[in-house]
Amino acid sequence: MKIAIVCYPTFGGSGVVATELGIALSQHGHEVHFVTYKQPVRLELLSKQIHFHEVSVPDYPLFHYQPYELALSSKLVDTVKLHNIDLLHVHYAIPHAYAGYMAKKMLEEEGIHLPMVTTLHGTDITLVGNHEFYKPAVTFSINKSDVVTSVSESLKDDTNRLFKVEKDIKVVPNFIDMAKHNPSYTDCQRELMAEPDERIITHVSNLRKVKRVTDVIEVFDRIQKKIPAKLLMVGEGPEKETCEKLCVEKGIENNVVFLGNSSEVDKILCFSDLFLLPSEKESFGLAALEAMASGVPVISSNTGGLPEVNKNGVSGYLSDVGNVAEMADNALSILSSEETLAAFKKQARETARSFDTKKIVPLYETVYEEAVSMK
Ligand code: GMT
């Protein structure tokens, strides 16, 4: 099949999922065309099976806001015609599903049928899409998609609760390449980050309010009072400065390393002992799954789709949002002995196996077949 994928090319979870999906589909013999404003960060290789088409939006002084949807839908029309695309898969409803539907209608005028699959990722539904300014357009684009998928049961329920959805939403969970996340890397340079007796605690996110990154610092502060530990904060975002100040206030700035964005998260996870994800909302928690696949147990909140990924008492522990004391106690219990930590590491990786790329990508292929046959 020739598939066009629209996504955000940045470090966000939806872009990562779309990119990894495109790569996996190309390995299954499909021809994949990414259509977005920049080459996706995790897309290092372009080949005969993987193409990238850049959407450019000319900067014209009349426009206070540059019309990206317009440029995207035009680029989609051109790409579909030039490469005989069979199917369009848009990730993140705003504005991708909307632009995709416009492209579909324009192509229809020329007698070309373009089936469209929309994957909902989380904030497009629970945070941004739910805003009154966007709601009618998001509802419309969901209902006009041929097939709609969501990354968790929880997100499916949220979508049905918040929007008047006429479609049956199919749940296709996010996935992970277990082979790529190998906890026994030989080039794992733990000594660069911590002393031999220190535990390494890691957090990866876009450091936005929804991630409750100050809770990460609070939990870590409680941990480091009991055992020697370092905290690695991976990612960039608006809450970074607040976190840095909080570390100084608590006098733990020398134990917290802000690493910025990284496209080699797997290499950081391979020397991590514990992962913290205390988010306010999380439709799935891809970062938690990446940690688990690397054999890193997860201390998370029990919000949204997180209980579908992180299994309480097995791959880590779940607590109510904001319960930093319980999160710290749970973290300390996992880190209390080499035996307990080793058991949780093993269990985390085993739990991640049910989300292996090999199991999940065929589910998308089934969805595509259904969309194509819907004419
Ligand atoms: O919150 C993020 O990390 C970014 C955001 C995105 O759309 O890029 O992530 C959402 O999609 C991810 C991939 O499906 C999910 O794993 C995240 O849970 C979800 N974020 C939220 O729901 C807050």
Short mmCIF file of C-alpha atoms and ligand atoms in Angstrom, two decimals:
data_model
loop_
_atom_site.label_atom_id
_atom_site.label_comp_id
_atom_site.label_asym_id
_atom_site.label_seq_id
_atom_site.Cartn_x
_atom_site.Cartn_y
_atom_site.Cartn_z
CA MET A 1 0.00 0.00 0.00
CA LYS A 2 1.11 3.60 -0.56
CA ILE A 3 0.42 5.49 2.64
CA ALA A 4 0.67 9.22 3.38
CA ILE A 5 1.29 10.02 7.05
CA VAL A 6 0.66 13.46 8.51
CA CYS A 7 2.12 14.20 11.94
CA TYR A 8 3.97 16.72 14.07
CA PRO A 9 7.67 16.28 13.36
CA THR A 10 8.83 17.37 16.82
CA PHE A 11 9.67 15.48 20.04
CA GLY A 12 5.99 15.01 21.06
CA GLY A 13 4.64 11.50 21.56
CA SER A 14 2.23 11.60 18.63
CA GLY A 15 5.05 12.47 16.21
CA VAL A 16 7.23 9.71 17.63
CA VAL A 17 4.44 7.13 17.24
CA ALA A 18 3.69 8.27 13.67
CA THR A 19 7.36 8.13 12.71
CA GLU A 20 7.97 4.70 14.25
CA LEU A 21 4.78 3.45 12.58
CA GLY A 22 5.94 4.74 9.19
CA ILE A 23 9.31 3.03 9.61
CA ALA A 24 7.66 -0.25 10.66
CA LEU A 25 5.19 -0.09 7.74
CA SER A 26 8.05 0.46 5.29
CA GLN A 27 9.70 -2.67 6.71
CA HIS A 28 6.45 -4.53 5.94
CA GLY A 29 6.81 -3.51 2.28
CA HIS A 30 4.53 -0.45 2.26
CA GLU A 31 5.61 2.80 0.64
CA VAL A 32 5.34 5.60 3.21
CA HIS A 33 5.16 9.34 2.51
CA PHE A 34 5.50 11.70 5.47
CA VAL A 35 3.84 15.06 4.83
CA THR A 36 4.71 17.69 7.43
CA TYR A 37 6.58 20.97 7.91
CA LYS A 38 9.93 19.41 8.91
CA GLN A 39 11.59 16.03 8.65
CA PRO A 40 10.40 14.11 11.77
CA VAL A 41 13.10 13.95 14.46
CA ARG A 42 13.22 10.17 14.64
CA LEU A 43 13.22 9.75 10.87
CA GLU A 44 16.90 9.47 10.13
CA LEU A 45 16.70 7.41 6.96
CA LEU A 46 14.87 8.24 3.78
CA SER A 47 14.77 5.41 1.26
CA LYS A 48 12.83 4.04 -1.68
CA GLN A 49 10.17 3.02 0.84
CA ILE A 50 10.20 6.20 2.97
CA HIS A 51 9.70 9.68 1.55
CA PHE A 52 9.36 13.08 3.15
CA HIS A 53 7.39 15.97 1.63
CA GLU A 54 7.85 19.34 3.28
CA VAL A 55 4.88 21.63 3.74
CA SER A 56 6.09 25.21 3.34
CA VAL A 57 4.00 28.14 4.43
CA PRO A 58 5.18 31.38 2.81
CA ASP A 59 5.50 34.22 5.27
CA TYR A 60 3.21 36.95 3.95
CA PRO A 61 2.85 40.16 5.99
CA LEU A 62 -0.93 40.31 5.51
CA PHE A 63 -1.34 37.12 7.51
CA HIS A 64 -1.30 37.54 11.24
CA TYR A 65 -1.51 33.71 11.40
CA GLN A 66 0.04 31.70 8.58
CA PRO A 67 -2.55 29.33 7.03
CA TYR A 68 -0.81 25.96 7.66
CA GLU A 69 -3.98 23.86 7.10
CA LEU A 70 -4.33 25.37 3.63
CA ALA A 71 -0.72 24.60 2.71
CA LEU A 72 -1.00 21.09 4.20
CA SER A 73 -4.20 20.20 2.35
CA SER A 74 -2.76 21.52 -0.94
CA LYS A 75 0.46 19.53 -0.39
CA LEU A 76 -1.62 16.43 0.34
CA VAL A 77 -3.59 16.81 -2.88
CA ASP A 78 -0.36 17.14 -4.90
CA THR A 79 1.37 14.25 -3.10
CA VAL A 80 -1.60 11.90 -3.48
CA LYS A 81 -1.83 12.61 -7.21
CA LEU A 82 1.92 12.44 -7.87
CA HIS A 83 2.55 9.23 -5.94
CA ASN A 84 -0.81 7.45 -6.36
CA ILE A 85 -1.34 7.33 -2.61
CA ASP A 86 -3.89 4.71 -1.47
CA LEU A 87 -4.55 5.93 2.04
CA LEU A 88 -4.04 8.93 4.32
CA HIS A 89 -3.25 8.43 8.02
CA VAL A 90 -3.34 11.60 10.11
CA HIS A 91 -1.97 11.70 13.64
CA TYR A 92 -3.41 14.28 16.06
CA ALA A 93 -6.80 15.70 15.14
CA ILE A 94 -5.80 19.37 15.13
CA PRO A 95 -5.46 20.56 12.42
CA HIS A 96 -4.42 17.39 10.61
CA ALA A 97 -7.81 15.65 10.40
CA TYR A 98 -9.37 18.92 9.27
CA ALA A 99 -6.75 19.50 6.54
CA GLY A 100 -6.97 15.81 5.55
CA TYR A 101 -10.71 16.06 5.06
CA MET A 102 -10.29 19.15 2.85
CA ALA A 103 -7.73 17.26 0.74
CA LYS A 104 -10.12 14.31 0.50
CA LYS A 105 -12.94 16.57 -0.75
CA MET A 106 -10.68 18.35 -3.27
CA LEU A 107 -9.53 14.99 -4.64
CA GLU A 108 -13.12 13.77 -4.85
CA GLU A 109 -13.79 16.61 -7.31
CA GLU A 110 -11.19 15.00 -9.56
CA GLY A 111 -12.68 11.52 -9.15
CA ILE A 112 -9.96 10.33 -6.71
CA HIS A 113 -11.06 8.50 -3.58
CA LEU A 114 -8.72 8.94 -0.59
CA PRO A 115 -9.62 6.89 2.52
CA MET A 116 -8.61 8.71 5.70
CA VAL A 117 -7.68 7.22 9.08
CA THR A 118 -7.42 9.60 12.04
CA THR A 119 -5.50 8.64 15.17
CA LEU A 120 -6.35 10.57 18.33
CA HIS A 121 -3.41 10.95 20.68
CA GLY A 122 -4.57 12.73 23.80
CA THR A 123 -4.14 16.46 24.12
CA ASP A 124 -5.95 16.88 20.78
CA ILE A 125 -9.00 15.62 22.70
CA THR A 126 -8.51 16.25 26.40
CA LEU A 127 -6.78 19.63 26.37
CA VAL A 128 -6.70 21.60 23.11
CA GLY A 129 -9.44 19.98 21.01
CA ASN A 130 -11.92 20.24 23.82
CA HIS A 131 -11.65 24.04 23.83
CA GLU A 132 -14.85 25.72 22.62
CA PHE A 133 -12.83 27.51 19.90
CA TYR A 134 -11.91 24.22 18.25
CA LYS A 135 -14.64 21.79 19.30
CA PRO A 136 -16.99 22.06 16.27
CA ALA A 137 -14.08 21.60 13.82
CA VAL A 138 -12.60 18.68 15.81
CA THR A 139 -16.01 16.96 16.10
CA PHE A 140 -16.56 17.42 12.37
CA SER A 141 -13.16 16.04 11.39
CA ILE A 142 -13.52 13.00 13.67
CA ASN A 143 -16.94 12.17 12.23
CA LYS A 144 -15.75 12.67 8.65
CA SER A 145 -12.75 10.34 8.99
CA ASP A 146 -13.29 6.90 7.46
CA VAL A 147 -11.79 5.17 10.49
CA VAL A 148 -10.87 6.71 13.85
CA THR A 149 -8.42 5.11 16.25
CA SER A 150 -7.36 6.11 19.75
CA VAL A 151 -4.22 5.08 21.60
CA SER A 152 -6.04 3.78 24.71
CA GLU A 153 -9.44 2.72 26.03
CA SER A 154 -9.29 5.71 28.34
CA LEU A 155 -8.88 8.15 25.43
CA LYS A 156 -11.74 6.44 23.59
CA ASP A 157 -13.97 7.00 26.64
CA ASP A 158 -12.84 10.64 26.92
CA THR A 159 -13.56 11.25 23.24
CA ASN A 160 -17.05 9.76 23.50
CA ARG A 161 -17.72 11.77 26.65
CA LEU A 162 -16.42 15.12 25.36
CA PHE A 163 -17.54 15.02 21.71
CA LYS A 164 -20.66 13.96 19.83
CA VAL A 165 -18.92 11.13 18.04
CA GLU A 166 -20.90 9.14 15.48
CA LYS A 167 -18.08 6.69 14.76
CA ASP A 168 -17.02 3.57 16.58
CA ILE A 169 -13.49 4.40 17.75
CA LYS A 170 -11.02 1.53 17.48
CA VAL A 171 -8.34 1.28 20.15
CA VAL A 172 -4.85 0.63 18.78
CA PRO A 173 -2.35 1.06 21.60
CA ASN A 174 1.02 2.67 21.12
CA PHE A 175 3.89 0.29 20.54
CA ILE A 176 7.59 -0.15 21.09
CA ASP A 177 10.40 -1.87 19.24
CA MET A 178 11.62 -4.26 21.94
CA ALA A 179 14.75 -5.07 19.96
CA LYS A 180 15.77 -1.40 19.90
CA HIS A 181 15.23 -0.93 23.62
CA ASN A 182 17.81 -3.36 24.83
CA PRO A 183 18.59 -3.01 28.54
CA SER A 184 21.97 -4.67 28.08
CA TYR A 185 23.64 -2.09 25.85
CA THR A 186 27.38 -2.50 25.82
CA ASP A 187 28.01 1.24 25.39
CA CYS A 188 25.91 2.17 28.42
CA GLN A 189 27.96 4.96 30.01
CA ARG A 190 26.45 5.08 33.48
CA GLU A 191 29.63 6.46 35.03
CA LEU A 192 29.20 9.74 33.10
CA MET A 193 25.99 10.48 34.99
CA ALA A 194 26.37 9.19 38.54
CA GLU A 195 28.63 7.73 41.18
CA PRO A 196 28.61 3.91 41.44
CA ASP A 197 26.55 3.99 44.68
CA GLU A 198 23.92 6.42 43.31
CA ARG A 199 20.54 5.37 41.88
CA ILE A 200 19.60 7.06 38.61
CA ILE A 201 16.04 8.39 38.40
CA THR A 202 14.84 9.65 35.00
CA HIS A 203 11.99 11.77 33.67
CA VAL A 204 11.36 12.40 29.96
CA SER A 205 8.72 14.82 28.71
CA ASN A 206 8.00 18.11 27.00
CA LEU A 207 8.16 19.72 30.48
CA ARG A 208 4.66 21.17 30.23
CA LYS A 209 2.28 21.86 33.13
CA VAL A 210 0.26 18.73 32.29
CA LYS A 211 3.34 16.60 33.16
CA ARG A 212 3.45 18.00 36.74
CA VAL A 213 7.22 18.26 36.51
CA THR A 214 7.48 19.96 39.89
CA ASP A 215 6.06 16.70 41.35
CA VAL A 216 9.02 14.93 39.72
CA ILE A 217 11.35 17.20 41.73
CA GLU A 218 9.26 16.72 44.91
CA VAL A 219 9.37 12.92 44.59
CA PHE A 220 13.08 12.95 43.81
CA ASP A 221 13.80 15.24 46.78
CA ARG A 222 12.15 12.70 49.10
CA ILE A 223 14.11 9.83 47.49
CA GLN A 224 17.51 11.55 47.70
CA LYS A 225 16.95 12.29 51.40
CA LYS A 226 16.96 8.51 52.01
CA ILE A 227 19.38 7.11 49.43
CA PRO A 228 22.15 8.53 47.19
CA ALA A 229 20.55 9.39 43.84
CA LYS A 230 20.72 11.52 40.71
CA LEU A 231 17.76 12.82 38.69
CA LEU A 232 18.02 13.13 34.92
CA MET A 233 15.46 15.48 33.38
CA VAL A 234 15.21 14.92 29.63
CA GLY A 235 13.28 17.32 27.37
CA GLU A 236 12.63 21.00 26.88
CA GLY A 237 9.53 22.96 27.78
CA PRO A 238 7.93 25.90 29.54
CA GLU A 239 8.24 24.44 33.07
CA LYS A 240 12.00 23.88 32.89
CA GLU A 241 12.90 27.15 34.61
CA THR A 242 10.39 26.58 37.43
CA CYS A 243 11.95 23.17 38.00
CA GLU A 244 15.49 24.57 37.98
CA LYS A 245 14.47 27.19 40.58
CA LEU A 246 12.75 24.55 42.73
CA CYS A 247 15.95 22.48 42.70
CA VAL A 248 17.97 25.48 43.88
CA GLU A 249 15.36 26.23 46.59
CA LYS A 250 15.65 22.66 47.84
CA GLY A 251 19.44 22.70 47.57
CA ILE A 252 19.47 19.66 45.28
CA GLU A 253 20.68 21.38 42.08
CA ASN A 254 23.90 19.35 42.04
CA ASN A 255 21.91 16.12 42.00
CA VAL A 256 19.62 17.08 39.12
CA VAL A 257 20.87 17.15 35.53
CA PHE A 258 18.79 18.84 32.83
CA LEU A 259 19.78 17.12 29.59
CA GLY A 260 17.50 18.93 27.12
CA ASN A 261 15.91 17.18 24.15
CA SER A 262 17.43 13.89 23.09
CA SER A 263 16.87 11.61 20.14
CA GLU A 264 18.75 8.87 22.01
CA VAL A 265 16.40 8.36 24.93
CA ASP A 266 17.06 4.61 24.80
CA LYS A 267 20.73 5.24 25.64
CA ILE A 268 19.73 7.31 28.69
CA LEU A 269 17.18 4.71 29.79
CA CYS A 270 19.72 1.91 29.63
CA PHE A 271 21.47 3.25 32.75
CA SER A 272 18.31 4.43 34.55
CA ASP A 273 16.99 2.63 37.63
CA LEU A 274 13.56 4.25 37.88
CA PHE A 275 11.28 6.41 35.73
CA LEU A 276 8.92 9.09 37.08
CA LEU A 277 5.73 10.16 35.26
CA PRO A 278 3.36 11.92 37.66
CA SER A 279 1.23 13.57 34.90
CA GLU A 280 -2.08 15.34 35.44
CA LYS A 281 -3.38 13.75 32.21
CA GLU A 282 -1.86 11.10 29.99
CA SER A 283 -3.81 9.33 27.28
CA PHE A 284 -1.23 6.55 27.10
CA GLY A 285 2.22 7.49 28.39
CA LEU A 286 4.58 6.46 25.61
CA ALA A 287 7.53 7.68 27.70
CA ALA A 288 6.57 5.15 30.41
CA LEU A 289 6.39 2.34 27.84
CA GLU A 290 9.82 3.30 26.46
CA ALA A 291 11.23 3.13 29.99
CA MET A 292 9.60 -0.25 30.67
CA ALA A 293 10.93 -1.67 27.39
CA SER A 294 14.41 -0.67 28.57
CA GLY A 295 13.82 -2.53 31.82
CA VAL A 296 13.16 0.59 33.91
CA PRO A 297 10.28 0.38 36.44
CA VAL A 298 7.81 3.28 36.43
CA ILE A 299 6.34 5.36 39.23
CA SER A 300 3.38 7.17 37.69
CA SER A 301 0.05 8.74 38.41
CA ASN A 302 -3.04 6.61 37.73
CA THR A 303 -4.57 9.07 35.29
CA GLY A 304 -6.02 8.37 31.82
CA GLY A 305 -4.42 5.49 29.95
CA LEU A 306 -1.49 5.01 32.35
CA PRO A 307 -3.07 2.02 34.17
CA GLU A 308 -3.37 0.32 30.76
CA VAL A 309 0.43 0.56 30.40
CA ASN A 310 2.02 0.59 33.86
CA LYS A 311 0.80 -2.37 35.94
CA ASN A 312 0.61 -1.62 39.66
CA GLY A 313 3.03 -3.74 41.70
CA VAL A 314 4.42 -5.35 38.55
CA SER A 315 6.08 -2.85 36.19
CA GLY A 316 6.08 -0.16 38.89
CA TYR A 317 3.43 1.60 40.95
CA LEU A 318 0.52 3.99 40.35
CA SER A 319 -0.72 6.73 42.71
CA ASP A 320 -3.36 9.43 42.63
CA VAL A 321 -2.29 12.60 40.83
CA GLY A 322 -0.31 14.80 43.24
CA ASN A 323 0.31 12.13 45.90
CA VAL A 324 4.07 12.73 45.90
CA ALA A 325 4.57 11.15 49.34
CA GLU A 326 3.16 7.81 48.18
CA MET A 327 5.10 8.02 44.91
CA ALA A 328 8.34 8.54 46.86
CA ASP A 329 7.54 5.64 49.25
CA ASN A 330 6.83 3.35 46.29
CA ALA A 331 10.03 4.47 44.57
CA LEU A 332 12.05 3.75 47.72
CA SER A 333 10.49 0.32 48.08
CA ILE A 334 11.56 -0.59 44.53
CA LEU A 335 15.06 0.81 45.10
CA SER A 336 15.36 -0.72 48.58
CA SER A 337 17.43 -3.74 47.54
CA GLU A 338 19.27 -5.06 44.49
CA GLU A 339 16.90 -8.07 44.42
CA THR A 340 13.67 -5.99 44.43
CA LEU A 341 15.05 -3.61 41.80
CA ALA A 342 16.16 -6.49 39.57
CA ALA A 343 12.71 -8.12 39.89
CA PHE A 344 10.90 -4.89 38.94
CA LYS A 345 13.28 -4.24 36.04
CA LYS A 346 12.54 -7.69 34.65
CA GLN A 347 8.78 -7.33 35.20
CA ALA A 348 8.78 -3.88 33.54
CA ARG A 349 10.37 -5.29 30.40
CA GLU A 350 8.03 -8.30 30.39
CA THR A 351 4.98 -6.00 30.68
CA ALA A 352 6.24 -3.91 27.74
CA ARG A 353 6.36 -7.01 25.53
CA SER A 354 2.59 -6.94 24.99
CA PHE A 355 3.10 -3.61 23.17
CA ASP A 356 5.79 -4.87 20.82
CA THR A 357 5.78 -3.31 17.34
CA LYS A 358 5.37 -6.80 15.88
CA LYS A 359 2.00 -7.20 17.65
CA ILE A 360 0.55 -3.70 17.18
CA VAL A 361 1.56 -2.61 13.65
CA PRO A 362 -0.54 -5.42 12.04
CA LEU A 363 -3.56 -3.91 13.85
CA TYR A 364 -3.00 -0.68 11.90
CA GLU A 365 -2.70 -2.69 8.68
CA THR A 366 -6.12 -4.24 9.42
CA VAL A 367 -7.53 -0.75 10.02
CA TYR A 368 -6.10 0.39 6.66
CA GLU A 369 -7.68 -2.56 4.86
CA GLU A 370 -11.00 -1.70 6.42
CA ALA A 371 -10.70 1.98 5.44
CA VAL A 372 -9.76 1.13 1.86
CA SER A 373 -12.67 -1.31 1.51
CA MET A 374 -15.18 1.29 2.77
CA LYS A 375 -15.49 3.22 -0.52
O1 GMT B 1 2.01 14.92 26.04
C1 GMT B 1 2.88 14.65 25.23
O2 GMT B 1 3.94 14.08 25.52
C2 GMT B 1 2.70 15.03 23.81
C3 GMT B 1 1.48 14.43 23.24
C4 GMT B 1 1.47 14.44 21.72
O3 GMT B 1 0.39 14.38 21.19
O4 GMT B 1 2.48 14.52 21.06
O5 GMT B 1 1.35 13.10 23.77
C5 GMT B 1 0.12 12.45 23.71
O6 GMT B 1 0.30 11.41 22.75
C6 GMT B 1 1.22 10.39 23.14
C7 GMT B 1 1.37 9.41 21.97
O7 GMT B 1 0.17 8.78 21.68
C8 GMT B 1 0.72 9.71 24.42
O8 GMT B 1 1.62 8.69 24.81
C9 GMT B 1 0.64 10.77 25.53
O9 GMT B 1 0.09 10.16 26.68
C10 GMT B 1 -0.28 11.91 25.09
N1 GMT B 1 -0.19 13.00 26.07
C11 GMT B 1 -1.24 13.33 26.85
O10 GMT B 1 -2.32 12.78 26.80
C12 GMT B 1 -0.98 14.44 27.81
#
